Tab-separated table of C-alpha atoms in Angstrom:
chain	number	residue	atom	x	y	z
A	1	MET	CA	155.967	68.740	191.360
A	2	THR	CA	157.167	66.253	193.985
A	3	SER	CA	155.373	63.542	196.095
A	4	LEU	CA	155.369	63.648	199.800
A	5	TYR	CA	154.840	60.226	201.437
A	6	VAL	CA	153.952	60.134	205.090
A	7	SER	CA	153.595	57.504	207.425
A	8	LEU	CA	150.605	58.239	209.547
A	9	LYS	CA	150.907	56.371	212.560
A	10	THR	CA	149.956	57.413	216.189
A	11	SER	CA	153.162	59.424	216.654
A	12	THR	CA	152.421	61.565	213.839
A	13	PHE	CA	149.371	62.761	215.464
A	14	GLN	CA	149.368	65.563	218.237
A	15	PRO	CA	146.390	66.029	220.820
A	16	SER	CA	143.680	68.081	219.111
A	17	ASN	CA	143.951	70.971	221.675
A	18	LEU	CA	147.297	72.079	220.309
A	19	ARG	CA	147.289	74.840	217.909
A	20	ARG	CA	147.465	73.517	214.196
A	21	ARG	CA	148.252	75.546	211.039
A	22	ARG	CA	145.243	75.512	208.801
A	23	LEU	CA	145.993	73.760	205.586
A	24	ASN	CA	144.546	74.617	202.134
A	25	PRO	CA	141.224	72.930	201.063
A	26	GLU	CA	142.829	70.543	199.066
A	27	ARG	CA	145.518	69.321	201.688
A	28	GLU	CA	142.873	69.210	204.458
A	29	ALA	CA	140.528	67.011	202.191
A	30	ALA	CA	143.468	64.622	201.754
A	31	VAL	CA	144.292	64.427	205.481
A	32	ALA	CA	140.530	64.305	206.401
A	33	ALA	CA	140.549	61.301	204.383
A	34	VAL	CA	142.994	59.295	206.647
A	35	GLY	CA	141.103	60.739	209.645
A	36	ILE	CA	142.828	63.064	211.954
A	37	ASP	CA	140.658	62.589	215.047
A	38	GLY	CA	143.329	61.773	217.632
A	39	ARG	CA	142.584	57.882	216.947
A	40	ARG	CA	145.256	55.591	215.771
A	41	ALA	CA	145.547	55.560	211.942
A	42	PRO	CA	146.781	53.239	209.567
A	43	THR	CA	150.018	53.646	207.505
A	44	VAL	CA	149.169	55.495	204.233
A	45	ARG	CA	151.526	56.130	201.472
A	46	MET	CA	149.869	59.103	199.865
A	47	SER	CA	151.095	61.768	197.438
A	48	LEU	CA	149.980	65.102	198.868
A	49	GLY	CA	151.305	67.038	195.560
A	50	VAL	CA	153.274	69.303	197.538
A	51	GLU	CA	155.196	71.695	195.027
A	52	ALA	CA	158.971	72.074	195.912
A	53	PRO	CA	159.690	75.798	196.459
A	54	SER	CA	160.957	77.501	193.609
A	55	ASN	CA	163.915	80.229	194.072
A	56	ALA	CA	161.556	82.593	193.030
A	57	ALA	CA	159.009	81.988	195.735
A	58	ALA	CA	162.098	81.598	198.443
A	59	LYS	CA	163.124	85.033	197.562
A	60	SER	CA	159.822	86.718	197.495
A	61	LEU	CA	160.592	88.923	200.183
A	62	GLY	CA	163.923	89.779	199.079
A	63	THR	CA	162.308	91.344	196.156
A	64	LEU	CA	159.620	93.352	197.409
A	65	LYS	CA	159.859	96.827	197.251
A	66	GLY	CA	159.694	99.448	200.566
A	67	LYS	CA	155.983	100.023	200.324
A	68	GLU	CA	155.426	96.257	200.023
A	69	VAL	CA	157.635	95.451	203.027
A	70	VAL	CA	156.214	98.059	205.206
A	71	GLU	CA	152.856	96.510	204.506
A	72	THR	CA	153.911	93.094	205.215
A	73	GLU	CA	155.461	94.223	208.422
A	74	ALA	CA	152.105	95.757	209.538
A	75	ARG	CA	150.682	92.477	209.265
A	76	VAL	CA	153.217	90.147	210.769
A	77	LEU	CA	154.905	91.943	213.566
A	78	VAL	CA	153.837	93.162	216.871
A	79	GLY	CA	153.335	96.873	216.712
A	80	THR	CA	155.843	98.001	219.157
A	81	TYR	CA	158.098	100.435	216.908
A	82	ALA	CA	157.328	103.656	215.148
A	83	ARG	CA	159.684	103.075	212.558
A	84	SER	CA	160.962	105.608	209.993
A	85	PRO	CA	159.575	104.675	206.294
A	86	VAL	CA	162.719	103.286	204.973
A	87	VAL	CA	163.625	99.874	204.350
A	88	LEU	CA	167.561	99.342	204.546
A	89	GLU	CA	168.933	96.508	202.711
A	90	SER	CA	173.038	97.037	202.638
A	91	GLY	CA	175.514	98.861	204.375
A	92	LYS	CA	179.208	99.470	204.051
A	93	GLY	CA	181.473	101.973	206.140
A	94	CYS	CA	178.976	105.006	207.227
A	95	LYS	CA	176.899	104.395	204.360
A	96	LEU	CA	173.443	102.448	204.472
A	97	TYR	CA	171.457	101.718	201.266
A	98	ASP	CA	167.716	100.991	200.811
A	99	VAL	CA	165.841	98.829	198.313
A	100	GLU	CA	165.243	101.529	196.235
A	101	GLY	CA	169.084	102.071	195.884
A	102	ARG	CA	169.069	105.379	197.994
A	103	GLU	CA	171.943	106.222	199.857
A	104	TYR	CA	172.228	107.393	203.356
A	105	LEU	CA	174.851	108.897	205.574
A	106	ASP	CA	174.220	106.928	208.820
A	107	LEU	CA	174.877	108.920	212.072
A	108	SER	CA	172.747	106.701	214.199
A	109	SER	CA	174.898	103.492	213.918
A	110	GLY	CA	171.804	101.348	215.051
A	111	ILE	CA	171.709	103.273	217.909
A	112	ALA	CA	175.247	103.404	219.030
A	113	VAL	CA	175.915	99.758	217.941
A	114	ASN	CA	177.649	99.870	214.966
A	115	ALA	CA	180.677	101.370	216.104
A	116	LEU	CA	183.020	99.922	213.349
A	117	GLY	CA	180.419	100.716	210.603
A	118	HIS	CA	179.057	98.429	208.492
A	119	GLY	CA	180.629	95.526	207.093
A	120	ASP	CA	184.307	95.963	208.625
A	121	GLU	CA	186.498	93.251	207.072
A	122	ASP	CA	188.045	92.117	210.376
A	123	TRP	CA	184.678	91.918	212.122
A	124	LEU	CA	183.331	89.952	209.098
A	125	LYS	CA	186.034	87.715	209.297
A	126	ALA	CA	185.864	86.761	212.901
A	127	VAL	CA	182.317	86.193	212.518
A	128	VAL	CA	182.462	83.914	209.511
A	129	GLU	CA	185.563	81.939	210.750
A	130	GLN	CA	183.865	81.163	214.368
A	131	ALA	CA	180.305	80.539	212.291
A	132	GLY	CA	182.096	77.861	210.478
A	133	THR	CA	183.939	76.413	213.668
A	134	LEU	CA	181.702	76.600	216.334
A	135	THR	CA	178.465	78.771	217.023
A	136	HIS	CA	176.895	77.791	220.365
A	137	VAL	CA	177.366	75.338	223.286
A	138	SER	CA	175.601	76.991	225.852
A	139	ASN	CA	177.330	77.713	229.715
A	140	LEU	CA	177.341	74.254	230.447
A	141	TYR	CA	180.571	73.915	228.650
A	142	TYR	CA	183.946	76.312	228.508
A	143	SER	CA	184.503	77.977	225.116
A	144	ILE	CA	187.750	79.856	224.174
A	145	PRO	CA	186.155	82.967	222.674
A	146	GLN	CA	184.243	83.383	225.726
A	147	VAL	CA	187.199	83.177	228.090
A	148	GLU	CA	189.328	85.262	226.056
A	149	LEU	CA	186.941	87.891	225.588
A	150	ALA	CA	186.468	87.925	229.532
A	151	LYS	CA	190.136	88.025	230.198
A	152	ARG	CA	190.641	90.980	227.704
A	153	LEU	CA	187.666	93.176	229.268
A	154	VAL	CA	189.379	92.378	232.749
A	155	ASP	CA	192.679	93.621	231.418
A	156	CYS	CA	191.778	96.671	230.017
A	157	SER	CA	189.424	97.956	232.886
A	158	PHE	CA	188.801	98.214	236.652
A	159	ALA	CA	186.991	94.827	236.838
A	160	ASP	CA	188.180	91.607	238.304
A	161	ARG	CA	185.283	89.455	236.773
A	162	VAL	CA	182.793	89.454	233.880
A	163	PHE	CA	179.349	88.199	233.531
A	164	PHE	CA	178.081	88.019	230.160
A	165	ALA	CA	174.366	88.523	229.032
A	166	ASN	CA	172.448	89.295	225.631
A	167	SER	CA	171.884	92.876	225.949
A	168	GLY	CA	172.054	96.089	227.811
A	169	THR	CA	168.594	95.445	230.017
A	170	GLU	CA	169.912	91.855	230.586
A	171	ALA	CA	173.139	93.248	231.880
A	172	ASN	CA	171.293	95.625	233.950
A	173	GLU	CA	169.091	92.960	235.222
A	174	ALA	CA	172.013	90.816	236.463
A	175	ALA	CA	173.370	94.259	238.001
A	176	ILE	CA	170.240	94.277	240.171
A	177	LYS	CA	170.817	90.602	241.171
A	178	PHE	CA	174.220	90.983	241.878
A	179	ALA	CA	173.442	94.078	244.207
A	180	ARG	CA	170.821	92.465	246.073
A	181	LYS	CA	172.901	89.213	246.737
A	182	PHE	CA	175.942	91.341	247.596
A	183	GLN	CA	173.862	92.820	250.076
A	184	ARG	CA	172.509	89.634	251.712
A	185	HIS	CA	175.973	88.319	251.468
A	186	SER	CA	177.435	90.922	253.409
A	187	HIS	CA	174.894	91.300	256.000
A	188	PRO	CA	174.128	87.544	256.643
A	189	ASP	CA	172.340	88.510	260.232
A	190	ALA	CA	170.421	91.439	258.986
A	191	LYS	CA	166.859	90.886	259.373
A	192	GLU	CA	166.266	92.986	256.315
A	193	PRO	CA	169.356	93.595	254.099
A	194	ALA	CA	169.533	96.815	251.955
A	195	THR	CA	167.318	96.060	248.737
A	196	GLU	CA	166.300	99.623	247.209
A	197	PHE	CA	167.783	101.515	244.490
A	198	ILE	CA	168.882	104.843	243.409
A	199	ALA	CA	168.595	106.126	239.823
A	200	PHE	CA	168.381	109.629	238.022
A	201	THR	CA	166.103	111.671	236.158
A	202	ASN	CA	166.132	111.536	232.164
A	203	CYS	CA	167.766	108.021	232.701
A	204	PHE	CA	167.249	104.886	230.475
A	205	HIS	CA	168.009	101.240	231.805
A	206	GLY	CA	166.161	98.982	229.774
A	207	ARG	CA	162.570	97.749	229.100
A	208	THR	CA	162.589	94.433	231.057
A	209	MET	CA	161.061	94.754	234.502
A	210	GLY	CA	163.580	95.302	236.949
A	211	ALA	CA	165.503	97.931	234.124
A	212	LEU	CA	162.112	99.286	233.506
A	213	ALA	CA	161.853	100.324	237.214
A	214	LEU	CA	165.132	102.182	237.195
A	215	THR	CA	164.227	103.975	234.050
A	216	SER	CA	162.787	107.513	234.743
A	217	LYS	CA	160.262	107.968	232.006
A	218	GLU	CA	156.681	107.214	233.289
A	219	HIS	CA	155.316	106.491	230.104
A	220	TYR	CA	157.630	103.576	229.608
A	221	ARG	CA	156.801	102.099	233.061
A	222	THR	CA	152.974	103.111	233.352
A	223	PRO	CA	151.369	100.524	231.242
A	224	PHE	CA	153.172	97.752	232.948
A	225	GLN	CA	152.670	98.582	236.584
A	226	PRO	CA	153.307	97.587	239.100
A	227	VAL	CA	157.235	97.226	238.218
A	228	MET	CA	160.049	96.396	240.770
A	229	PRO	CA	159.347	98.445	244.073
A	230	GLY	CA	162.008	100.104	245.992
A	231	VAL	CA	163.393	102.610	243.327
A	232	THR	CA	163.780	106.416	244.107
A	233	PHE	CA	164.599	108.907	241.346
A	234	ALA	CA	167.218	111.759	242.008
A	235	GLU	CA	168.028	114.827	239.870
A	236	TYR	CA	170.742	113.916	237.741
A	237	GLY	CA	173.918	115.801	238.873
A	238	ASN	CA	172.221	117.429	242.234
A	239	ILE	CA	174.608	116.347	244.977
A	240	GLN	CA	172.455	117.756	247.731
A	241	ALA	CA	169.186	116.058	246.873
A	242	THR	CA	170.887	112.938	246.171
A	243	LYS	CA	172.878	112.759	249.639
A	244	GLU	CA	169.683	112.688	251.604
A	245	LEU	CA	168.511	109.401	249.634
A	246	ILE	CA	171.555	107.148	249.931
A	247	GLN	CA	171.241	105.423	253.313
A	248	PRO	CA	172.992	102.657	255.009
A	249	GLY	CA	171.033	99.404	255.244
A	250	LYS	CA	168.485	100.588	252.722
A	251	THR	CA	170.094	101.646	249.476
A	252	ALA	CA	171.746	98.552	248.032
A	253	ALA	CA	172.989	100.216	244.565
A	254	VAL	CA	173.098	103.540	242.995
A	255	PHE	CA	172.493	103.008	239.015
A	256	VAL	CA	173.887	106.051	237.021
A	257	GLU	CA	175.057	106.849	233.274
A	258	PRO	CA	178.110	108.738	233.126
A	259	ILE	CA	176.579	110.332	230.094
A	260	GLN	CA	172.873	109.884	229.318
A	261	GLY	CA	172.032	108.885	225.932
A	262	GLU	CA	168.367	108.260	225.653
A	263	GLY	CA	167.768	110.970	228.445
A	264	GLY	CA	169.162	113.882	226.225
A	265	ILE	CA	172.929	113.687	225.946
A	266	TYR	CA	173.616	114.861	229.572
A	267	SER	CA	177.064	114.699	231.018
A	268	ALA	CA	177.871	114.159	234.639
A	269	THR	CA	180.260	116.208	236.418
A	270	LYS	CA	183.341	115.004	238.098
A	271	GLU	CA	182.130	116.282	241.235
A	272	PHE	CA	178.893	114.583	241.020
A	273	LEU	CA	180.450	111.135	240.468
A	274	GLN	CA	182.959	111.818	242.962
A	275	PHE	CA	180.253	112.338	245.345
A	276	LEU	CA	178.431	109.151	244.387
A	277	ARG	CA	181.501	106.959	244.891
A	278	GLN	CA	181.910	108.321	248.392
A	279	ALA	CA	178.364	108.458	249.601
A	280	CYS	CA	178.181	104.516	248.261
A	281	ASP	CA	181.294	103.753	250.240
A	282	ASP	CA	179.898	105.477	253.264
A	283	ALA	CA	176.528	103.744	252.970
A	284	GLY	CA	177.722	100.252	252.137
A	285	ALA	CA	175.808	100.752	248.800
A	286	LEU	CA	177.160	99.583	245.279
A	287	LEU	CA	178.057	102.134	242.523
A	288	VAL	CA	176.973	100.749	238.937
A	289	PHE	CA	177.878	102.677	235.848
A	290	ASP	CA	175.469	101.918	233.006
A	291	GLU	CA	177.714	102.719	229.899
A	292	VAL	CA	175.700	100.724	227.526
A	293	GLN	CA	175.542	103.533	225.020
A	294	CYS	CA	178.379	105.731	226.168
A	295	GLY	CA	181.147	103.079	226.716
A	296	LEU	CA	183.503	101.292	224.828
A	297	GLY	CA	185.290	104.330	222.655
A	298	ARG	CA	182.369	106.432	221.900
A	299	THR	CA	183.681	109.308	224.225
A	300	GLY	CA	187.207	108.892	223.221
A	301	TYR	CA	188.122	107.148	226.253
A	302	LEU	CA	187.806	103.375	226.299
A	303	TRP	CA	185.342	103.637	229.164
A	304	ALA	CA	183.150	106.591	229.820
A	305	HIS	CA	184.200	107.053	233.531
A	306	GLU	CA	187.871	107.239	232.927
A	307	ALA	CA	187.241	110.615	231.720
A	308	TYR	CA	186.394	111.318	235.478
A	309	GLY	CA	188.883	109.387	237.209
A	310	VAL	CA	186.177	107.700	239.307
A	311	PHE	CA	185.526	103.991	238.956
A	312	PRO	CA	182.424	101.921	239.939
A	313	ASP	CA	182.022	98.607	241.599
A	314	LEU	CA	179.998	97.393	238.529
A	315	MET	CA	179.613	98.509	235.024
A	316	THR	CA	177.071	97.232	232.287
A	317	LEU	CA	178.037	97.070	228.860
A	318	ALA	CA	176.181	96.103	225.610
A	319	LYS	CA	175.683	98.049	222.206
A	320	PRO	CA	178.819	98.288	220.378
A	321	LEU	CA	180.757	95.510	222.035
A	322	ALA	CA	179.689	92.843	219.308
A	323	GLY	CA	179.663	95.094	216.353
A	324	GLY	CA	175.882	94.503	215.958
A	325	LEU	CA	175.515	91.015	217.243
A	326	PRO	CA	173.407	90.741	220.542
A	327	ILE	CA	175.611	90.988	223.791
A	328	GLY	CA	175.635	92.353	226.946
A	329	ALA	CA	178.301	92.400	230.102
A	330	VAL	CA	178.608	93.026	233.733
A	331	LEU	CA	182.090	94.247	234.563
A	332	LEU	CA	182.428	93.979	238.349
A	333	THR	CA	185.073	93.773	241.198
A	334	GLU	CA	186.110	90.376	243.060
A	335	ARG	CA	184.444	92.034	246.231
A	336	VAL	CA	180.968	91.788	244.384
A	337	ALA	CA	181.739	88.478	242.411
A	338	SER	CA	182.661	86.575	245.306
A	339	CYS	CA	179.001	86.804	246.770
A	340	MET	CA	177.471	84.890	243.808
A	341	ALA	CA	177.321	81.143	243.864
A	342	TYR	CA	176.534	78.588	241.003
A	343	GLY	CA	172.964	78.817	239.876
A	344	ASP	CA	172.432	82.537	241.091
A	345	HIS	CA	172.179	83.670	237.654
A	346	GLY	CA	172.610	82.400	234.090
A	347	SER	CA	171.715	82.478	230.542
A	348	THR	CA	171.452	79.779	227.795
A	349	PHE	CA	172.642	81.935	224.917
A	350	ALA	CA	174.978	84.489	226.676
A	351	GLY	CA	178.651	84.397	225.844
A	352	SER	CA	178.475	82.230	222.923
A	353	PRO	CA	181.675	81.509	220.720
A	354	LEU	CA	180.198	83.418	217.763
A	355	VAL	CA	179.285	86.652	219.514
A	356	CYS	CA	182.462	86.390	221.654
A	357	ASN	CA	184.937	86.120	218.838
A	358	ALA	CA	182.998	89.014	216.949
A	359	ALA	CA	183.466	91.096	220.318
A	360	LEU	CA	187.097	90.512	220.298
A	361	ALA	CA	187.479	91.740	216.948
A	362	VAL	CA	185.646	95.029	217.933
A	363	LEU	CA	187.707	95.478	221.210
A	364	ASP	CA	190.849	94.812	219.326
A	365	LYS	CA	190.254	97.813	217.154
A	366	ILE	CA	188.668	100.269	219.527
A	367	SER	CA	191.010	99.830	222.456
A	368	ASN	CA	193.961	100.826	220.292
A	369	PRO	CA	195.112	104.248	221.496
A	370	ASN	CA	195.411	105.768	218.367
A	371	PHE	CA	191.804	104.840	217.368
A	372	LEU	CA	190.667	106.421	220.651
A	373	SER	CA	192.252	109.568	219.914
A	374	SER	CA	190.848	109.773	216.503
A	375	VAL	CA	187.469	109.575	218.227
A	376	THR	CA	188.404	112.455	220.556
A	377	LYS	CA	189.728	114.679	217.465
A	378	LYS	CA	186.701	114.039	215.266
A	379	GLY	CA	184.373	114.656	218.278
A	380	ARG	CA	186.023	118.248	218.775
A	381	TYR	CA	185.688	118.695	214.939
A	382	LEU	CA	181.900	117.621	215.043
A	383	LYS	CA	181.213	120.009	217.727
A	384	ASP	CA	183.146	122.749	216.110
A	385	LEU	CA	181.093	122.262	212.690
A	386	LEU	CA	178.011	122.309	214.625
A	387	GLU	CA	178.610	125.463	216.457
A	388	GLN	CA	179.622	127.280	213.258
A	389	LYS	CA	176.744	126.116	211.137
A	390	LEU	CA	173.970	125.434	213.616
A	391	GLY	CA	174.838	127.286	216.748
A	392	LYS	CA	173.353	130.583	215.823
A	393	ASN	CA	170.113	129.412	214.759
A	394	PRO	CA	167.240	130.628	217.361
A	395	HIS	CA	166.106	127.117	217.890
A	396	VAL	CA	169.471	125.822	219.021
A	397	LYS	CA	169.471	126.052	222.659
A	398	GLU	CA	172.529	124.079	223.105
A	399	ILE	CA	175.257	121.620	221.461
A	400	ARG	CA	176.587	119.227	224.051
A	401	GLY	CA	178.282	116.062	224.268
A	402	PHE	CA	181.689	114.256	224.562
A	403	GLY	CA	183.353	112.257	221.581
A	404	LEU	CA	181.011	111.210	219.188
A	405	ILE	CA	177.998	111.173	221.190
A	406	VAL	CA	176.730	114.780	220.760
A	407	GLY	CA	173.271	116.190	221.043
A	408	ILE	CA	171.509	119.428	219.672
A	409	ASP	CA	169.050	120.675	222.139
A	410	LEU	CA	166.008	122.372	220.410
A	411	ASP	CA	163.242	124.646	221.476
A	412	VAL	CA	160.833	122.661	219.418
A	413	SER	CA	160.501	118.920	218.555
A	414	ALA	CA	163.244	117.322	216.492
A	415	THR	CA	161.083	115.320	214.431
A	416	ALA	CA	160.599	117.577	211.604
A	417	LEU	CA	164.328	117.995	211.414
A	418	VAL	CA	165.027	114.282	211.723
A	419	ASP	CA	162.529	113.689	208.856
A	420	ALA	CA	163.963	116.324	206.804
A	421	CYS	CA	167.658	114.808	207.125
A	422	ARG	CA	166.292	111.609	206.350
A	423	ASN	CA	164.694	112.579	203.259
A	424	SER	CA	168.088	114.103	202.197
A	425	GLY	CA	170.119	111.172	202.814
A	426	LEU	CA	171.357	111.536	206.537
A	427	LEU	CA	170.226	109.339	209.452
A	428	VAL	CA	169.848	110.781	212.870
A	429	LEU	CA	168.154	110.182	216.193
A	430	THR	CA	166.101	111.902	218.755
A	431	ALA	CA	166.825	111.877	222.305
A	432	GLY	CA	165.313	113.444	225.582
A	433	LYS	CA	161.855	114.643	225.225
A	434	GLY	CA	161.857	114.335	221.394
A	435	ASN	CA	163.492	117.825	221.479
A	436	VAL	CA	167.270	116.719	220.833
A	437	VAL	CA	168.882	115.522	217.963
A	438	ARG	CA	171.123	112.674	218.834
A	439	LEU	CA	174.172	111.974	216.729
A	440	VAL	CA	176.030	108.679	217.618
A	441	PRO	CA	177.940	107.994	214.120
A	442	PRO	CA	180.150	105.060	213.507
A	443	LEU	CA	183.624	105.722	215.259
A	444	ILE	CA	185.057	105.154	212.025
A	445	ILE	CA	183.392	108.112	210.387
A	446	THR	CA	185.707	110.554	208.498
A	447	GLU	CA	185.976	114.416	208.799
A	448	GLN	CA	184.471	114.695	205.374
A	449	GLU	CA	181.733	112.628	206.173
A	450	LEU	CA	181.156	114.441	209.496
A	451	GLU	CA	181.007	117.822	207.151
A	452	ARG	CA	178.464	116.302	204.939
A	453	ALA	CA	176.269	115.432	207.845
A	454	VAL	CA	176.594	118.957	209.382
A	455	GLU	CA	175.988	120.361	205.715
A	456	ILE	CA	172.752	118.586	205.592
A	457	LEU	CA	171.361	119.450	209.172
A	458	SER	CA	172.177	123.213	208.436
A	459	GLU	CA	170.269	123.103	204.992
A	460	ALA	CA	167.420	121.408	206.948
A	461	LEU	CA	167.109	123.758	209.748
A	462	PRO	CA	164.341	125.926	207.967
A	463	VAL	CA	161.968	123.121	208.547
A	464	LEU	CA	162.055	124.189	212.464
A	465	ASP	CA	160.341	127.520	211.604
A	466	GLU	CA	157.733	125.789	209.646
A	467	ASN	CA	157.216	123.366	212.419
A	468	GLY	CA	157.378	126.191	215.276
A	469	SER	CA	154.813	128.249	213.465
A	470	GLN	CA	152.437	125.252	213.357
């Protein structure tokens, strides 16, 4: 037991209308004896008998078993996530381990984030070294990792400039603002410059209010209406329907995912993206590619749009860029960037030295042509395996995808199959309307691990018959 000595002076007390954590009865009695009533109190030297935290107490959460963690989570966190009943504790490569010691083959990658898997040595070295040097300074000052990362992103893309954010939805919010400012800057004499946006069916651009307005699923938007007005949704891939919507003086920008992840692993055609590029140019609108999930090597190309030979005015990035640390980025041309002025947008945390140094380690590996070639090769191998083992099952409607972003489209809900895979040691995701199994493994996954994953999927398929008959 240790004694805590407190000088009870005026500055120690806070106004009574501030929320105060309730003390236990003994401590409240001790405090009451000196009177917390907002009045000046004398300086008192008193022993509150506060016990120094033992190592056992400090580590109590770390020693809880899965069920206890789940129960604690239900009491202390906002219930916004329908989590799988797994408490993960550690990971290495493409394997994850829960608190009970069970091993899982990870084909979810933290929702397409852990491109280098878990515990990559070069990434870890970059994080540890930078954490010991400089972690955060805000954007009031320059920092070397941020400038170096921006330079590297410019050098390997269509872009002239970079804006850093903290997530994919923040990157899309920034792109919305940039598009609005661009239109106002480009048409200073216009009474009402273009402010509207076009997005597409099955799209997902984020959960903050602007990005949410660009997201097509109504159940995401409805509880928070009214969201940002001026968004029209066109059918993904439908050139004729979209042609009528992109209008000069009205459309500020078109947001599109070259490959839709959350929406069900749908790939755009080259003709569709070429049309969007030309239609935007004709209307004076900006073309924004959202590559938050499909970018940075997942398709076997560094950027998904490179496969089509069509280039945007802006591109939003996030998920894999910092290997699991929070980051977002907007890559944009000088034509768009030149309209922005000091103070038009900003972020306290974005582009921190720690996160940017981690991102440099990720970019170093993924941008290597041999690495990208391996992704292409493994993506083809995965699809071939899936066609051989699952393709003839009557519940499998289509196997689609590009590189290591693959979807298995089912005629029933995918939930039972996902659950069965998890129980057998394989982590996969759903997409679309819940009927698509989404496979987004770490890009370092081996062919042997892919074989094992497909084997588990194949063995779990009978659960779909049970699910379909209910």
